[in-house]
Amino acid sequence: MADEGALVDERIEKLLSGFGPDTDPKEFWGRQYDLGLAWVHFKEGFGGLGVKPKYQSVVQDRLEAAGAPVGNRELNLLGIGMGAGVLSAHGTEEQQRRWLRPMFTTDEIWCQLFSEPGAGSDLAGLSTKAYRDGDEWIVNGEKIWTTLAHVAKWGMLPVRTDPDAPKHRGITYFIVDMKAEGVDVRPLYQITGEAEFNEVFFGDVRIPDDQRIDAVGAGWRVAMTTLMNERVAIGGKILPRESGAIGIAVETWQEYGLDDPVLRDELARLWAETEAMRLTTIRAAEMRKVGVPGPEGSTGKLAWADLNKAITAFTLDMMGWDGTLFPGGYQKVRPTSIGDPKARQKQFLRARANSIEGGTSEILRNILGERVLGLPGEPRVDKDIPWKDVRRG
Amino acid sequence: MLRETTRRFLEDRADSMVVRDLMEKPDGYDSELWKAGAELGWHGLAIPEEYGGIGFGFTELSIVVEELGRALFPGPFLSTVVMAANAILIAGSEQQKQEFLPDIAAGERIMTMALFDGPHGADPSDVAMRATATKEGWVLDGLKRYVAYGNVADTLIVAARTESGVSLFLVPGDAAGLRVSIVPTLDATRRETDVSFDQVVAQGLLGREGSAGPVIERILLLANVALAVEQVGGAQWCLETAVEYAKTRFQFGRAIGSFQAIKHKCADMLVAVEHGKSAAHWAARNADDEAETRIASPMAKAVCSDAYVGAAGETIQILGGTGFTWEHDVHLYLKRAKSTSLMFGGVRHQRRLLAKALGF
Ligand SMILES: Cc1cc2nc3c(=O)[nH]c(=O)nc-3n(C[C@H](O)[C@H](O)[C@H](O)COP(=O)(O)OP(=O)(O)OC[C@H]3O[C@@H](n4cnc5c(N)ncnc54)[C@H](O)[C@@H]3O)c2cc1C
């Protein structure tokens, strides 16, 4: 134990000793990876030290305190937040060696090609098909809502390889080169006017078999690992008190010099709820450290989505007529990171996605009810019949 | 009848392609559609016959407004036909009525009201701009904000303070010293402008000097009744869109409407929209009753704002990823819903007015 802590300390010292104001962030992240401080619980030589995951927060805190670059997560959220966990749990050493480092340095951005026009919440209903051709697979189909596909080098891609099997069993998981021939990425504009996400079309795209993750037909299992990482990546981040949407709401109260008791009551109510949620996230993280995963973890994304929507809407209420403005107008652009929108009106609009992206709030409530509270499931009409016979649309 | 012809006209001539096209254009309205609406009688519905109108009341007008809200029809209808026409009817001299109302009824004059200078304006007492008497007449200086369609208005009715209190001034849209700038809005289907006044000489007063308080108060109540009715039209569209989608979108081998989570959302939306309809229609029917309007207007605006913002938000949720796209129309409704709820005083202000009217 003490050894693990000392080892992490020593590596942090080493990393920071070479760090100066004009260190290139990508170079810094490369060094961080090589010193085993990218994901401390990963194996040595693969961005880790083989120590307990709790030391990652030590690394993060020290780097932030030293003013070192930590923005790679925001630039490559789908890779670092989700892809890395998938590779470490299901990838071969060869695959980890090839993909983890450039992912961490943001030299190679990743995207998640799960959703399809006919398969959203019902991810296991996906239709994009692949068949084997010697050492390669040939993929045809269509994905949708693919965040950052326009800047991504690699995509996480579950496809149907056996339409006769029930829907969960006929899926295989690949990593696809987004620059490969036959991959066509087209922007989809969102209610903010921006296109964070895309449609992606696959026309006879060839994927070498060594880019398959886990066994043929084991894709559902890999997809589940991806989603578990996603929920932590979205809902598990611990922010300081009064940051994010509620911080902006408090700023708005002050900026507009408000003194209305009704607004004050609402602001205080939202403040308290946000803080309670934050404390729950901390408690969940502590439980994870001692190895007892509690239900608190799954409540994070659900609560955050509802609160973020409520707070951003309330912030416009506090602004009065100014809430009817949209500074800068709607700009049709394709952002290169999942950034925080600056204007409060844009935050109000962007927040609408919080209860949809990464699994809808309805689905999360079902999960909490059924898996955490043990309530009986809703009738499942499609579970054991062959995928090709399931009604879709 | 009026409802059917209005809806049919809007579906034929002003579908969402047209709305999207207009929202990209600076003027934010289409003069031919504007004229066509006037020819259908929309503009003169509630204007007395002696001033070139049809002589019906707010109830008939509100049917048109509800359909305009359903279609998100862009244009200065609220500012011209609901607000300015009523301000002239209430406060104008016989000569002013003769001058302005027939033109409004014929669709030949666009008007707007420039009332507030700060973001929380929702009350005559919030009027801050000053007017000074000079040899040439009343002179206005300062900035009015959140002015609907100031960019295309032929005449503005401007609220400003004089020694004796708040007054309304008539200002030609091309007056020297007047500068109008379009501000980008959350709801791009509705133009909002900043209008700055640099030694602008007014054409004259509307009503007596210093006596505009009650006129403005009444116009704000009527504007909010119209907004409530408009909100009902939009909320109804959201409800229908959500229900249609819930019936036809399949996940897990079932129509998503068969999941109670979605079915209950639709049912709750139905209840909220029905309540909104009742409140808004009641307010519209009683718009001539000044005492009842003090209760019915804030009630309707508060209930309908919540119903509309709620319906638009839930519809986005029910549509999932599709609901978050620019391509689907539902975002236009969310933006309209949120911004109408903030216009002329948000929901909390409306509840405050209601409590005051009820004496608690
Ligand atoms: C901003 C944004 C970014 C995204 N980025 C990505 C990405 O990078 N990669 C990717 O693969 N996907 C991405 N998505 C897609 C996202 O995961 C899906 O939109 C989401 O899973 C919902 O699927 P859907 O849109 O098809 O809605 P549907 O599944 O059709 O759902 C429609 C409605 O039905 C409800 N519903 C469905 N099933 C049930 C049920 N069993 N019980 C109760 N209610 C139910 C839903 O909650 C929803 O309200 C993104 C989405 C957004 C909005």
mmCIF file of N, CA and C in Angstrom, chain A residues 156-197:
data_model
loop_
_atom_site.group_PDB
_atom_site.id
_atom_site.type_symbol
_atom_site.label_atom_id
_atom_site.label_comp_id
_atom_site.label_asym_id
_atom_site.label_seq_id
_atom_site.Cartn_x
_atom_site.Cartn_y
_atom_site.Cartn_z
ATOM 1 N N MET A 156 -15.573 3.150 -32.269
ATOM 2 C CA MET A 156 -15.988 1.897 -31.607
ATOM 3 C C MET A 156 -17.286 1.451 -32.251
ATOM 4 N N LEU A 157 -17.266 0.278 -32.844
ATOM 5 C CA LEU A 157 -18.339 -0.101 -33.753
ATOM 6 C C LEU A 157 -18.889 -1.508 -33.506
ATOM 7 N N PRO A 158 -20.017 -1.622 -32.832
ATOM 8 C CA PRO A 158 -20.681 -2.926 -32.768
ATOM 9 C C PRO A 158 -21.527 -3.139 -34.021
ATOM 10 N N VAL A 159 -21.454 -4.309 -34.601
ATOM 11 C CA VAL A 159 -22.236 -4.607 -35.810
ATOM 12 C C VAL A 159 -22.883 -5.982 -35.696
ATOM 13 N N ARG A 160 -23.882 -6.222 -36.549
ATOM 14 C CA ARG A 160 -24.563 -7.515 -36.516
ATOM 15 C C ARG A 160 -23.833 -8.495 -37.415
ATOM 16 N N THR A 161 -23.405 -9.593 -36.827
ATOM 17 C CA THR A 161 -22.734 -10.613 -37.627
ATOM 18 C C THR A 161 -23.567 -11.887 -37.724
ATOM 19 N N ASP A 162 -24.661 -11.969 -36.934
ATOM 20 C CA ASP A 162 -25.526 -13.151 -37.046
ATOM 21 C C ASP A 162 -26.995 -12.753 -36.864
ATOM 22 N N PRO A 163 -27.695 -12.462 -37.978
ATOM 23 C CA PRO A 163 -29.087 -12.000 -37.882
ATOM 24 C C PRO A 163 -30.059 -13.084 -37.410
ATOM 25 N N ASP A 164 -29.621 -14.338 -37.417
ATOM 26 C CA ASP A 164 -30.522 -15.422 -36.996
ATOM 27 C C ASP A 164 -30.519 -15.619 -35.490
ATOM 28 N N ALA A 165 -29.502 -15.098 -34.813
ATOM 29 C CA ALA A 165 -29.433 -15.239 -33.357
ATOM 30 C C ALA A 165 -30.328 -14.189 -32.714
ATOM 31 N N PRO A 166 -30.788 -14.425 -31.445
ATOM 32 C CA PRO A 166 -31.508 -13.360 -30.729
ATOM 33 C C PRO A 166 -30.623 -12.121 -30.652
ATOM 34 N N LYS A 167 -31.270 -10.956 -30.491
ATOM 35 C CA LYS A 167 -30.570 -9.709 -30.778
ATOM 36 C C LYS A 167 -29.285 -9.480 -29.980
ATOM 37 N N HIS A 168 -29.245 -9.939 -28.724
ATOM 38 C CA HIS A 168 -28.034 -9.681 -27.933
ATOM 39 C C HIS A 168 -26.871 -10.573 -28.339
ATOM 40 N N ARG A 169 -27.170 -11.671 -29.043
ATOM 41 C CA ARG A 169 -26.117 -12.667 -29.272
ATOM 42 C C ARG A 169 -25.405 -12.560 -30.611
ATOM 43 N N GLY A 170 -25.995 -11.860 -31.564
ATOM 44 C CA GLY A 170 -25.383 -11.860 -32.894
ATOM 45 C C GLY A 170 -24.509 -10.647 -33.199
ATOM 46 N N ILE A 171 -23.970 -10.017 -32.141
ATOM 47 C CA ILE A 171 -23.243 -8.749 -32.340
ATOM 48 C C ILE A 171 -21.742 -8.952 -32.144
ATOM 49 N N THR A 172 -20.930 -8.331 -33.010
ATOM 50 C CA THR A 172 -19.476 -8.364 -32.860
ATOM 51 C C THR A 172 -18.955 -6.921 -32.857
ATOM 52 N N TYR A 173 -17.867 -6.698 -32.109
ATOM 53 C CA TYR A 173 -17.396 -5.332 -31.829
ATOM 54 C C TYR A 173 -16.064 -5.084 -32.535
ATOM 55 N N PHE A 174 -15.983 -3.994 -33.275
ATOM 56 C CA PHE A 174 -14.751 -3.660 -33.996
ATOM 57 C C PHE A 174 -14.286 -2.240 -33.657
ATOM 58 N N ILE A 175 -13.015 -2.009 -33.927
ATOM 59 C CA ILE A 175 -12.512 -0.632 -33.969
ATOM 60 C C ILE A 175 -12.304 -0.317 -35.443
ATOM 61 N N VAL A 176 -12.980 0.726 -35.928
ATOM 62 C CA VAL A 176 -12.911 1.027 -37.354
ATOM 63 C C VAL A 176 -12.104 2.302 -37.590
ATOM 64 N N ASP A 177 -11.322 2.262 -38.654
ATOM 65 C CA ASP A 177 -10.561 3.440 -39.078
ATOM 66 C C ASP A 177 -11.534 4.393 -39.774
ATOM 67 N N MET A 178 -11.739 5.560 -39.175
ATOM 68 C CA MET A 178 -12.742 6.494 -39.715
ATOM 69 C C MET A 178 -12.297 7.107 -41.044
ATOM 70 N N LYS A 179 -11.011 6.918 -41.377
ATOM 71 C CA LYS A 179 -10.533 7.454 -42.665
ATOM 72 C C LYS A 179 -10.537 6.369 -43.746
ATOM 73 N N ALA A 180 -11.007 5.172 -43.397
ATOM 74 C CA ALA A 180 -11.004 4.072 -44.366
ATOM 75 C C ALA A 180 -11.958 4.366 -45.518
ATOM 76 N N GLU A 181 -11.682 3.736 -46.656
ATOM 77 C CA GLU A 181 -12.540 3.924 -47.815
ATOM 78 C C GLU A 181 -13.945 3.396 -47.524
ATOM 79 N N GLY A 182 -14.942 4.157 -47.932
ATOM 80 C CA GLY A 182 -16.317 3.711 -47.736
ATOM 81 C C GLY A 182 -16.965 4.284 -46.485
ATOM 82 N N VAL A 183 -16.194 4.990 -45.643
ATOM 83 C CA VAL A 183 -16.773 5.652 -44.463
ATOM 84 C C VAL A 183 -17.127 7.086 -44.855
ATOM 85 N N ASP A 184 -18.395 7.435 -44.713
ATOM 86 C CA ASP A 184 -18.851 8.751 -45.127
ATOM 87 C C ASP A 184 -19.490 9.455 -43.917
ATOM 88 N N VAL A 185 -18.878 10.566 -43.496
ATOM 89 C CA VAL A 185 -19.341 11.284 -42.303
ATOM 90 C C VAL A 185 -20.036 12.576 -42.724
ATOM 91 N N ARG A 186 -21.293 12.739 -42.320
ATOM 92 C CA ARG A 186 -22.025 13.971 -42.677
ATOM 93 C C ARG A 186 -22.560 14.647 -41.424
ATOM 94 N N PRO A 187 -22.413 15.981 -41.355
ATOM 95 C CA PRO A 187 -22.833 16.677 -40.126
ATOM 96 C C PRO A 187 -24.350 16.638 -39.920
ATOM 97 N N LEU A 188 -24.737 16.573 -38.642
ATOM 98 C CA LEU A 188 -26.141 16.719 -38.264
ATOM 99 C C LEU A 188 -26.199 17.928 -37.340
ATOM 100 N N TYR A 189 -26.933 18.940 -37.741
ATOM 101 C CA TYR A 189 -26.975 20.152 -36.915
ATOM 102 C C TYR A 189 -27.992 19.995 -35.792
ATOM 103 N N GLN A 190 -27.652 20.603 -34.661
ATOM 104 C CA GLN A 190 -28.452 20.455 -33.442
ATOM 105 C C GLN A 190 -29.222 21.729 -33.151
ATOM 106 N N ILE A 191 -30.037 21.676 -32.128
ATOM 107 C CA ILE A 191 -30.900 22.824 -31.842
ATOM 108 C C ILE A 191 -30.104 24.081 -31.474
ATOM 109 N N THR A 192 -28.833 23.920 -31.137
ATOM 110 C CA THR A 192 -27.981 25.080 -30.892
ATOM 111 C C THR A 192 -27.449 25.652 -32.199
ATOM 112 N N GLY A 193 -27.687 24.969 -33.304
ATOM 113 C CA GLY A 193 -27.135 25.383 -34.593
ATOM 114 C C GLY A 193 -25.815 24.691 -34.904
ATOM 115 N N GLU A 194 -25.174 24.129 -33.886
ATOM 116 C CA GLU A 194 -23.868 23.502 -34.092
ATOM 117 C C GLU A 194 -24.024 22.009 -34.399
ATOM 118 N N ALA A 195 -22.993 21.454 -35.010
ATOM 119 C CA ALA A 195 -23.017 20.016 -35.284
ATOM 120 C C ALA A 195 -21.892 19.333 -34.518
ATOM 121 N N GLU A 196 -22.191 18.945 -33.286
ATOM 122 C CA GLU A 196 -21.242 18.118 -32.531
ATOM 123 C C GLU A 196 -21.303 16.706 -33.073
ATOM 124 N N PHE A 197 -22.517 16.334 -33.521
ATOM 125 C CA PHE A 197 -22.659 14.945 -33.954
ATOM 126 C C PHE A 197 -22.892 14.826 -35.456
#
